[in-house]
């Protein structure tokens, strides 16, 4: 036992608690307290205030009795909207560039806004959604202000397109944060701007994004309808065409349409192979062919196909452990959930719990994906195995973290 956990045990005893009575006071099993004192885990965030109270110490002192290592990654607070940075310097630079142009907008300002959007879309996979949303809001507001100044017709159209992209990305982030009203408003704005500019790609992405939103709400028929609509607007062979086909496959899997699901998976794999690797694979709106493996894992897991295990393990092996996890933290977490769902469906419950724990404790399961983790937790609980209580504890701990800033 580590020295700090000895201190934890001494403090418990000094307060007159046995392991059993301490566990009873907290509403957990004695084995849970034993694990804490062995150094095999830590209390969840929602449990810590009560533990500190029982031990007669301030909440801040509890860390001195526990390991320094936290199940959540060191930067987990960034994913919870804590300590968000400001980006006023970016806007000041944009304004200065605009003022030195002959027109009230100018090519340099538009070019920089397009560049900023690409930077934000590229940061999407590895940046906490609330943190990224703050920057998207600022630049969306800046674009809105520019729409009211003097400019040429071509500059106006280009600015409308930029506004459409920023609104679309903002909607996506609101979905991640489980803020449906804000997401819907941003999507409507993005569709309106796309139609004004005659930009079918943005409009296609709007339908694809809404398909994902309603799928997470359990409206699988509507998700299928929207994914087909997105494909009908999407340019042939484009990133959005492939992504919309992937959403179609996932919706059909949830509807139990096995034959059509496999056809959609095949179409995604063929189209993504033909697309080739782009120079910015992390860009959310430039399809990364490697993403098809992750989507296949999810789709097959939802269909109950044992082949999902191989795809999920391929994603995990390729991205973690290793440097790439910093680029794709959410993709690794999703792959672990897919793996867990497949394993539990085929009776490999211990392995399923381990995979689900890795996903939940990674700190990378955004609020809109909590339901996916809950599917695994519920499935394990129905089988009444001892590990189920620990998995439920981890899940409730994830839900009990401080709410994301809206």
Tab-separated table of C-alpha atoms in Angstrom:
chain	number	residue	atom	x	y	z
A	1	UNK	CA	0.000	0.000	0.000
A	2	UNK	CA	1.333	3.445	-0.845
A	3	UNK	CA	2.148	5.817	2.039
A	4	UNK	CA	-0.667	8.189	1.136
A	5	UNK	CA	-3.225	5.391	1.302
A	6	UNK	CA	-1.880	4.423	4.746
A	7	UNK	CA	-2.724	7.979	5.775
A	8	UNK	CA	-6.242	7.488	4.382
A	9	UNK	CA	-6.694	4.314	6.456
A	10	UNK	CA	-5.274	5.958	9.606
A	11	UNK	CA	-7.640	8.908	9.239
A	12	UNK	CA	-10.604	6.539	8.832
A	13	UNK	CA	-9.631	4.638	11.983
A	14	UNK	CA	-9.054	7.854	13.927
A	15	UNK	CA	-12.686	8.759	13.226
A	16	UNK	CA	-13.837	5.423	14.676
A	17	UNK	CA	-14.789	3.772	11.382
A	18	UNK	CA	-14.109	0.201	10.398
A	19	UNK	CA	-13.935	-0.485	6.671
A	20	UNK	CA	-17.435	-1.947	6.873
A	21	UNK	CA	-18.982	0.958	8.814
A	22	UNK	CA	-17.251	3.504	6.580
A	23	UNK	CA	-18.580	1.740	3.488
A	24	UNK	CA	-22.087	1.669	4.991
A	25	UNK	CA	-21.963	5.405	5.726
A	26	UNK	CA	-20.989	6.080	2.114
A	27	UNK	CA	-23.461	3.639	0.584
A	28	UNK	CA	-20.793	1.490	-1.081
A	29	UNK	CA	-19.523	-2.067	-0.633
A	30	UNK	CA	-16.742	-2.830	1.827
A	31	UNK	CA	-14.698	-4.126	-1.118
A	32	UNK	CA	-14.794	-0.622	-2.595
A	33	UNK	CA	-13.166	0.869	0.507
A	34	UNK	CA	-10.634	-1.965	0.504
A	35	UNK	CA	-9.708	-1.171	-3.096
A	36	UNK	CA	-9.244	2.503	-2.280
A	37	UNK	CA	-6.928	1.686	0.602
A	38	UNK	CA	-4.955	-0.807	-1.501
A	39	UNK	CA	-4.397	1.876	-4.114
A	40	UNK	CA	-6.456	0.062	-6.767
A	41	UNK	CA	-8.737	3.003	-7.469
A	42	UNK	CA	-9.987	6.314	-6.172
A	43	UNK	CA	-13.338	7.686	-5.040
A	44	UNK	CA	-15.405	9.302	-7.762
A	45	UNK	CA	-15.704	13.132	-7.704
A	46	UNK	CA	-19.313	13.058	-6.514
A	47	UNK	CA	-18.314	10.892	-3.500
A	48	UNK	CA	-15.436	13.055	-2.295
A	49	UNK	CA	-17.346	15.792	-0.400
A	50	UNK	CA	-19.104	13.158	1.729
A	51	UNK	CA	-15.840	11.262	2.314
A	52	UNK	CA	-14.124	14.451	3.462
A	53	UNK	CA	-17.018	15.164	5.828
A	54	UNK	CA	-16.872	11.657	7.336
A	55	UNK	CA	-13.105	11.920	7.768
A	56	UNK	CA	-13.419	15.348	9.389
A	57	UNK	CA	-11.220	17.138	6.873
A	58	UNK	CA	-11.670	19.885	4.310
A	59	UNK	CA	-12.422	18.685	0.758
A	60	UNK	CA	-9.108	20.083	-0.430
A	61	UNK	CA	-7.205	17.991	2.143
A	62	UNK	CA	-8.566	14.714	0.782
A	63	UNK	CA	-6.076	14.710	-2.089
A	64	UNK	CA	-3.223	14.554	0.425
A	65	UNK	CA	-4.592	11.185	1.588
A	66	UNK	CA	-4.890	9.777	-1.918
A	67	UNK	CA	-2.556	9.044	-4.744
A	68	UNK	CA	-1.526	12.042	-6.828
A	69	UNK	CA	-2.602	10.166	-9.946
A	70	UNK	CA	-6.248	10.719	-10.850
A	71	UNK	CA	-8.345	8.335	-13.023
A	72	UNK	CA	-9.227	11.405	-15.039
A	73	UNK	CA	-6.370	12.711	-17.233
A	74	UNK	CA	-4.465	15.759	-16.045
A	75	UNK	CA	-6.207	17.992	-18.558
A	76	UNK	CA	-9.694	16.649	-17.845
A	77	UNK	CA	-10.776	20.021	-16.450
A	78	UNK	CA	-10.364	21.457	-19.954
A	79	UNK	CA	-13.061	19.032	-21.141
A	80	UNK	CA	-15.372	20.277	-18.408
A	81	UNK	CA	-15.239	23.925	-19.404
A	82	UNK	CA	-12.974	24.960	-16.504
A	83	UNK	CA	-10.442	27.755	-16.916
A	84	UNK	CA	-11.257	28.558	-20.524
A	85	UNK	CA	-8.792	30.818	-22.331
A	86	UNK	CA	-9.719	33.970	-24.213
A	87	UNK	CA	-8.762	34.648	-27.801
A	88	UNK	CA	-9.195	38.409	-28.127
A	89	UNK	CA	-5.801	38.751	-29.821
A	90	UNK	CA	-7.057	36.819	-32.852
A	91	UNK	CA	-9.966	39.197	-33.330
A	92	UNK	CA	-7.766	42.255	-32.858
A	93	UNK	CA	-5.435	41.003	-35.585
A	94	UNK	CA	-8.385	40.412	-37.918
A	95	UNK	CA	-9.731	43.899	-37.289
A	96	UNK	CA	-6.354	45.509	-37.959
A	97	UNK	CA	-5.987	43.614	-41.237
A	98	UNK	CA	-9.497	44.709	-42.277
A	99	UNK	CA	-8.873	48.390	-41.562
A	100	UNK	CA	-5.802	48.608	-43.808
A	101	UNK	CA	-7.715	47.226	-46.820
A	102	UNK	CA	-9.278	49.463	-49.454
A	103	UNK	CA	-12.699	47.914	-48.842
A	104	UNK	CA	-14.515	47.509	-45.537
A	105	UNK	CA	-13.922	43.745	-45.610
A	106	UNK	CA	-11.084	42.879	-47.959
A	107	UNK	CA	-9.524	39.699	-49.254
A	108	UNK	CA	-7.004	39.427	-46.422
A	109	UNK	CA	-9.692	39.483	-43.735
A	110	UNK	CA	-11.764	36.868	-45.554
A	111	UNK	CA	-8.724	34.683	-46.129
A	112	UNK	CA	-7.787	34.830	-42.478
A	113	UNK	CA	-11.337	33.943	-41.389
A	114	UNK	CA	-11.285	30.923	-43.711
A	115	UNK	CA	-7.936	29.918	-42.253
A	116	UNK	CA	-9.229	30.280	-38.687
A	117	UNK	CA	-12.227	28.090	-39.483
A	118	UNK	CA	-9.949	25.361	-40.854
A	119	UNK	CA	-7.813	25.602	-37.717
A	120	UNK	CA	-10.848	25.222	-35.446
A	121	UNK	CA	-12.307	22.347	-37.476
A	122	UNK	CA	-8.906	20.630	-37.311
A	123	UNK	CA	-8.734	21.145	-33.543
A	124	UNK	CA	-12.178	19.545	-33.083
A	125	UNK	CA	-11.150	15.907	-32.406
A	126	UNK	CA	-8.699	16.788	-29.635
A	127	UNK	CA	-10.188	19.913	-28.038
A	128	UNK	CA	-12.821	19.961	-25.275
A	129	UNK	CA	-16.074	21.094	-26.946
A	130	UNK	CA	-16.821	23.940	-24.525
A	131	UNK	CA	-13.335	25.350	-25.015
A	132	UNK	CA	-13.641	25.260	-28.794
A	133	UNK	CA	-17.160	26.694	-28.683
A	134	UNK	CA	-15.896	29.878	-27.028
A	135	UNK	CA	-13.669	30.605	-30.026
A	136	UNK	CA	-16.368	29.668	-32.534
A	137	UNK	CA	-18.800	32.079	-30.859
A	138	UNK	CA	-16.351	34.968	-31.045
A	139	UNK	CA	-15.603	34.469	-34.723
A	140	UNK	CA	-19.265	33.924	-35.596
A	141	UNK	CA	-20.038	37.262	-33.958
A	142	UNK	CA	-17.227	38.920	-35.888
A	143	UNK	CA	-18.589	37.545	-39.173
A	144	UNK	CA	-22.061	38.800	-38.230
A	145	UNK	CA	-20.697	42.310	-37.710
A	146	UNK	CA	-18.927	42.264	-41.079
A	147	UNK	CA	-22.169	41.368	-42.855
A	148	UNK	CA	-23.380	44.894	-42.065
A	149	UNK	CA	-20.459	46.798	-43.587
A	150	UNK	CA	-19.776	47.887	-47.177
A	151	UNK	CA	-18.462	45.125	-49.423
A	152	UNK	CA	-18.594	43.752	-52.954
A	153	UNK	CA	-21.107	41.105	-54.015
A	154	UNK	CA	-18.355	38.472	-54.201
A	155	UNK	CA	-17.085	39.437	-50.746
A	156	UNK	CA	-20.630	39.185	-49.400
A	157	UNK	CA	-21.095	35.664	-50.765
A	158	UNK	CA	-17.731	34.559	-49.421
A	159	UNK	CA	-18.580	35.985	-46.000
A	160	UNK	CA	-21.961	34.213	-46.008
A	161	UNK	CA	-20.186	30.910	-46.729
A	162	UNK	CA	-17.758	31.519	-43.863
A	163	UNK	CA	-20.682	32.281	-41.563
A	164	UNK	CA	-22.345	29.052	-42.650
A	165	UNK	CA	-19.265	27.008	-41.754
A	166	UNK	CA	-18.885	28.644	-38.338
A	167	UNK	CA	-22.593	28.122	-37.579
A	168	UNK	CA	-22.328	24.468	-38.578
A	169	UNK	CA	-19.318	23.877	-36.341
A	170	UNK	CA	-21.063	25.683	-33.497
A	171	UNK	CA	-24.099	23.404	-33.902
A	172	UNK	CA	-21.867	20.332	-33.799
A	173	UNK	CA	-20.287	21.488	-30.539
A	174	UNK	CA	-23.699	22.194	-28.981
A	175	UNK	CA	-24.712	18.629	-29.887
A	176	UNK	CA	-21.583	17.300	-28.184
A	177	UNK	CA	-22.516	19.287	-25.082
A	178	UNK	CA	-26.074	17.933	-25.209
A	179	UNK	CA	-27.583	21.383	-25.806
A	180	UNK	CA	-30.276	20.560	-28.412
A	181	UNK	CA	-32.025	23.940	-28.572
A	182	UNK	CA	-28.833	25.841	-29.303
A	183	UNK	CA	-27.766	23.149	-31.770
A	184	UNK	CA	-31.053	23.377	-33.663
A	185	UNK	CA	-30.854	27.176	-33.865
A	186	UNK	CA	-27.288	27.065	-35.197
A	187	UNK	CA	-28.183	24.406	-37.764
A	188	UNK	CA	-31.111	26.476	-39.042
A	189	UNK	CA	-28.797	29.449	-39.434
A	190	UNK	CA	-26.224	27.329	-41.255
A	191	UNK	CA	-28.863	25.959	-43.653
A	192	UNK	CA	-30.192	29.457	-44.339
A	193	UNK	CA	-26.719	30.825	-45.083
A	194	UNK	CA	-25.858	27.819	-47.240
A	195	UNK	CA	-28.974	28.354	-49.343
A	196	UNK	CA	-28.291	32.082	-49.700
A	197	UNK	CA	-24.805	31.313	-50.985
A	198	UNK	CA	-25.874	28.308	-53.064
A	199	UNK	CA	-23.401	26.141	-51.121
A	200	UNK	CA	-24.711	22.563	-51.317
A	201	UNK	CA	-21.814	21.102	-49.337
A	202	UNK	CA	-22.652	23.079	-46.199
A	203	UNK	CA	-26.339	22.242	-46.596
A	204	UNK	CA	-25.451	18.548	-46.900
A	205	UNK	CA	-23.366	18.713	-43.733
A	206	UNK	CA	-26.308	20.309	-41.922
A	207	UNK	CA	-28.563	17.352	-42.739
A	208	UNK	CA	-25.816	14.890	-41.785
A	209	UNK	CA	-25.230	16.672	-38.471
A	210	UNK	CA	-28.936	16.741	-37.665
A	211	UNK	CA	-29.082	13.021	-38.511
A	212	UNK	CA	-26.511	12.357	-35.797
A	213	UNK	CA	-28.368	14.567	-33.311
A	214	UNK	CA	-31.699	12.787	-33.703
A	215	UNK	CA	-29.967	9.398	-33.706
A	216	UNK	CA	-28.557	10.157	-30.247
A	217	UNK	CA	-32.134	11.024	-29.212
A	218	UNK	CA	-33.322	7.597	-30.365
A	219	UNK	CA	-35.252	8.739	-33.446
A	220	UNK	CA	-33.626	6.248	-35.808
A	221	UNK	CA	-36.181	6.558	-38.607
A	222	UNK	CA	-35.704	10.328	-38.767
A	223	UNK	CA	-31.925	9.845	-38.653
A	224	UNK	CA	-32.156	7.540	-41.664
A	225	UNK	CA	-34.327	10.041	-43.535
A	226	UNK	CA	-31.889	12.895	-42.872
A	227	UNK	CA	-28.819	10.868	-43.807
A	228	UNK	CA	-30.412	9.989	-47.152
A	229	UNK	CA	-31.314	13.647	-47.687
A	230	UNK	CA	-27.711	14.636	-46.972
A	231	UNK	CA	-26.474	12.156	-49.566
A	232	UNK	CA	-28.906	13.489	-52.148
A	233	UNK	CA	-27.417	17.002	-51.794
A	234	UNK	CA	-23.786	15.988	-51.345
A	235	UNK	CA	-21.312	16.272	-54.237
A	236	UNK	CA	-20.343	12.811	-55.525
A	237	UNK	CA	-17.358	11.321	-53.729
A	238	UNK	CA	-17.145	14.214	-51.273
A	239	UNK	CA	-16.360	13.959	-47.576
A	240	UNK	CA	-19.942	14.740	-46.632
A	241	UNK	CA	-21.271	12.059	-48.994
A	242	UNK	CA	-19.144	9.457	-47.206
A	243	UNK	CA	-20.010	10.723	-43.735
A	244	UNK	CA	-23.732	10.747	-44.550
A	245	UNK	CA	-23.480	7.157	-45.806
A	246	UNK	CA	-21.847	6.234	-42.500
A	247	UNK	CA	-24.745	7.839	-40.628
A	248	UNK	CA	-27.155	5.889	-42.815
A	249	UNK	CA	-25.422	2.661	-41.802
A	250	UNK	CA	-25.617	3.496	-38.117
A	251	UNK	CA	-29.301	4.428	-38.332
A	252	UNK	CA	-30.104	1.209	-40.198
A	253	UNK	CA	-28.160	-0.797	-37.609
A	254	UNK	CA	-30.287	0.661	-34.813
A	255	UNK	CA	-33.393	-0.172	-36.854
A	256	UNK	CA	-32.204	-3.770	-37.251
A	257	UNK	CA	-31.954	-3.556	-41.054
A	258	UNK	CA	-28.968	-5.879	-41.363
A	259	UNK	CA	-28.763	-6.261	-45.148
A	260	UNK	CA	-29.008	-2.526	-45.813
A	261	UNK	CA	-26.514	-1.847	-43.018
A	262	UNK	CA	-23.860	-4.054	-44.603
A	263	UNK	CA	-24.446	-2.364	-47.959
A	264	UNK	CA	-23.925	1.053	-46.359
A	265	UNK	CA	-20.721	-0.130	-44.662
A	266	UNK	CA	-19.403	-1.439	-47.970
A	267	UNK	CA	-20.234	1.851	-49.674
A	268	UNK	CA	-18.408	3.862	-46.996
A	269	UNK	CA	-15.318	1.670	-47.214
A	270	UNK	CA	-15.176	1.857	-51.016
A	271	UNK	CA	-15.736	5.613	-51.162
A	272	UNK	CA	-13.250	6.400	-48.386
A	273	UNK	CA	-10.582	4.261	-50.067
A	274	UNK	CA	-11.139	6.159	-53.319
A	275	UNK	CA	-10.944	9.506	-51.514
A	276	UNK	CA	-7.395	8.938	-50.309
A	277	UNK	CA	-5.641	10.635	-47.402
A	278	UNK	CA	-6.161	14.388	-47.144
A	279	UNK	CA	-3.506	16.762	-45.843
A	280	UNK	CA	-5.533	17.507	-42.704
A	281	UNK	CA	-6.965	14.187	-41.485
A	282	UNK	CA	-8.062	15.789	-38.198
A	283	UNK	CA	-10.273	18.329	-40.034
A	284	UNK	CA	-13.848	17.501	-39.064
A	285	UNK	CA	-15.192	18.303	-42.537
A	286	UNK	CA	-12.463	16.558	-44.541
A	287	UNK	CA	-13.119	12.839	-44.289
A	288	UNK	CA	-10.269	10.804	-42.872
A	289	UNK	CA	-10.290	7.314	-44.493
A	290	UNK	CA	-9.151	5.801	-41.180
A	291	UNK	CA	-12.440	7.004	-39.682
A	292	UNK	CA	-14.284	4.320	-41.659
A	293	UNK	CA	-12.745	1.669	-39.389
A	294	UNK	CA	-14.097	3.408	-36.296
A	295	UNK	CA	-17.541	3.875	-37.843
A	296	UNK	CA	-17.600	0.241	-38.940
A	297	UNK	CA	-16.851	-0.825	-35.360
A	298	UNK	CA	-19.767	1.230	-34.017
A	299	UNK	CA	-22.182	0.116	-36.714
A	300	UNK	CA	-21.393	-3.589	-36.356
A	301	UNK	CA	-21.535	-3.339	-32.556
A	302	UNK	CA	-25.035	-1.882	-32.786
A	303	UNK	CA	-25.993	-4.638	-35.192
A	304	UNK	CA	-24.679	-7.256	-32.760
A	305	UNK	CA	-22.101	-8.579	-35.218
A	306	UNK	CA	-19.098	-10.201	-33.504
A	307	UNK	CA	-16.872	-8.768	-36.248
A	308	UNK	CA	-17.136	-5.408	-34.476
A	309	UNK	CA	-14.521	-6.620	-31.996
A	310	UNK	CA	-11.794	-6.794	-34.632
A	311	UNK	CA	-12.519	-3.311	-35.959
A	312	UNK	CA	-12.656	-1.782	-32.467
A	313	UNK	CA	-9.384	-3.421	-31.447
A	314	UNK	CA	-7.773	-2.188	-34.663
A	315	UNK	CA	-8.722	1.406	-33.826
A	316	UNK	CA	-7.455	1.070	-30.251
A	317	UNK	CA	-4.195	-0.605	-31.295
A	318	UNK	CA	-3.507	2.031	-33.930
A	319	UNK	CA	-4.252	5.049	-31.756
A	320	UNK	CA	-3.457	4.015	-28.171
A	321	UNK	CA	-1.112	3.732	-26.471
A	322	UNK	CA	0.994	6.083	-28.511
A	323	UNK	CA	1.244	9.652	-29.699
A	324	UNK	CA	-1.857	9.475	-31.888
A	325	UNK	CA	-4.177	9.353	-28.862
A	326	UNK	CA	-3.530	13.069	-28.446
A	327	UNK	CA	-5.035	13.585	-31.902
A	328	UNK	CA	-7.956	11.189	-31.528
A	329	UNK	CA	-8.891	10.929	-27.806
A	330	UNK	CA	-12.628	10.721	-28.493
A	331	UNK	CA	-12.176	8.115	-31.195
A	332	UNK	CA	-10.261	5.854	-28.803
A	333	UNK	CA	-12.944	6.262	-26.115
A	334	UNK	CA	-15.702	5.407	-28.617
A	335	UNK	CA	-13.784	2.348	-29.809
A	336	UNK	CA	-13.563	1.086	-26.226
A	337	UNK	CA	-17.335	1.509	-25.857
A	338	UNK	CA	-17.887	-0.372	-29.132
A	339	UNK	CA	-15.575	-3.132	-27.929
A	340	UNK	CA	-17.376	-3.356	-24.587
A	341	UNK	CA	-20.807	-3.537	-26.226
A	342	UNK	CA	-19.665	-6.364	-28.502
A	343	UNK	CA	-17.984	-8.309	-25.700
A	344	UNK	CA	-20.973	-8.098	-23.371
A	345	UNK	CA	-23.292	-9.292	-26.150
A	346	UNK	CA	-21.132	-12.394	-26.533
A	347	UNK	CA	-20.761	-13.197	-22.843
A	348	UNK	CA	-17.227	-11.905	-22.243
A	349	UNK	CA	-18.292	-9.771	-19.337
A	350	UNK	CA	-14.995	-9.195	-17.502
A	351	UNK	CA	-13.357	-7.912	-20.690
A	352	UNK	CA	-16.422	-5.797	-21.450
A	353	UNK	CA	-16.260	-4.095	-18.043
A	354	UNK	CA	-12.564	-3.387	-18.481
A	355	UNK	CA	-13.073	-1.781	-21.906
A	356	UNK	CA	-16.020	0.293	-20.681
A	357	UNK	CA	-14.060	1.476	-17.630
A	358	UNK	CA	-11.236	2.662	-19.890
A	359	UNK	CA	-13.674	4.714	-21.947
A	360	UNK	CA	-15.506	6.212	-18.973
A	361	UNK	CA	-12.385	7.052	-16.961
A	362	UNK	CA	-10.591	8.553	-19.952
A	363	UNK	CA	-12.530	11.791	-19.480
A	364	UNK	CA	-13.179	11.887	-23.238
A	365	UNK	CA	-16.812	10.727	-23.382
A	366	UNK	CA	-18.684	13.948	-24.161
A	367	UNK	CA	-22.219	14.441	-22.739
A	368	UNK	CA	-23.929	13.550	-26.029
A	369	UNK	CA	-22.295	10.101	-25.859
A	370	UNK	CA	-23.129	9.254	-22.239
A	371	UNK	CA	-26.044	7.164	-23.498
A	372	UNK	CA	-23.610	4.889	-25.357
A	373	UNK	CA	-21.697	4.168	-22.165
A	374	UNK	CA	-24.988	3.642	-20.312
A	375	UNK	CA	-25.966	0.908	-22.791
A	376	UNK	CA	-22.950	-1.110	-21.674
A	377	UNK	CA	-23.544	-0.407	-17.971
A	378	UNK	CA	-27.178	-1.518	-18.223
A	379	UNK	CA	-26.290	-4.663	-20.184
A	380	UNK	CA	-23.706	-5.669	-17.568
A	381	UNK	CA	-26.113	-5.000	-14.690
A	382	UNK	CA	-28.732	-7.265	-16.253
A	383	UNK	CA	-26.231	-10.124	-16.039
A	384	UNK	CA	-25.727	-9.445	-12.304
A	385	UNK	CA	-21.947	-9.811	-12.213
A	386	UNK	CA	-19.872	-8.377	-9.309
A	387	UNK	CA	-18.093	-5.864	-11.548
A	388	UNK	CA	-21.404	-4.231	-12.469
A	389	UNK	CA	-21.493	-2.086	-9.325
A	390	UNK	CA	-18.003	-0.713	-9.996
A	391	UNK	CA	-18.933	0.112	-13.571
A	392	UNK	CA	-22.127	1.845	-12.450
A	393	UNK	CA	-20.093	3.776	-9.874
A	394	UNK	CA	-17.692	4.974	-12.577
A	395	UNK	CA	-20.573	5.971	-14.857
A	396	UNK	CA	-22.367	7.910	-12.124
A	397	UNK	CA	-19.062	9.571	-11.288
A	398	UNK	CA	-18.717	10.721	-14.877
A	399	UNK	CA	-22.253	12.134	-14.786
A	400	UNK	CA	-21.597	13.745	-11.412
A	401	UNK	CA	-18.691	15.871	-12.595
A	402	UNK	CA	-19.260	19.650	-12.590
A	403	UNK	CA	-21.709	20.655	-15.348
A	404	UNK	CA	-20.371	22.021	-18.592
A	405	UNK	CA	-20.700	25.774	-19.001
A	406	UNK	CA	-23.444	26.737	-21.439
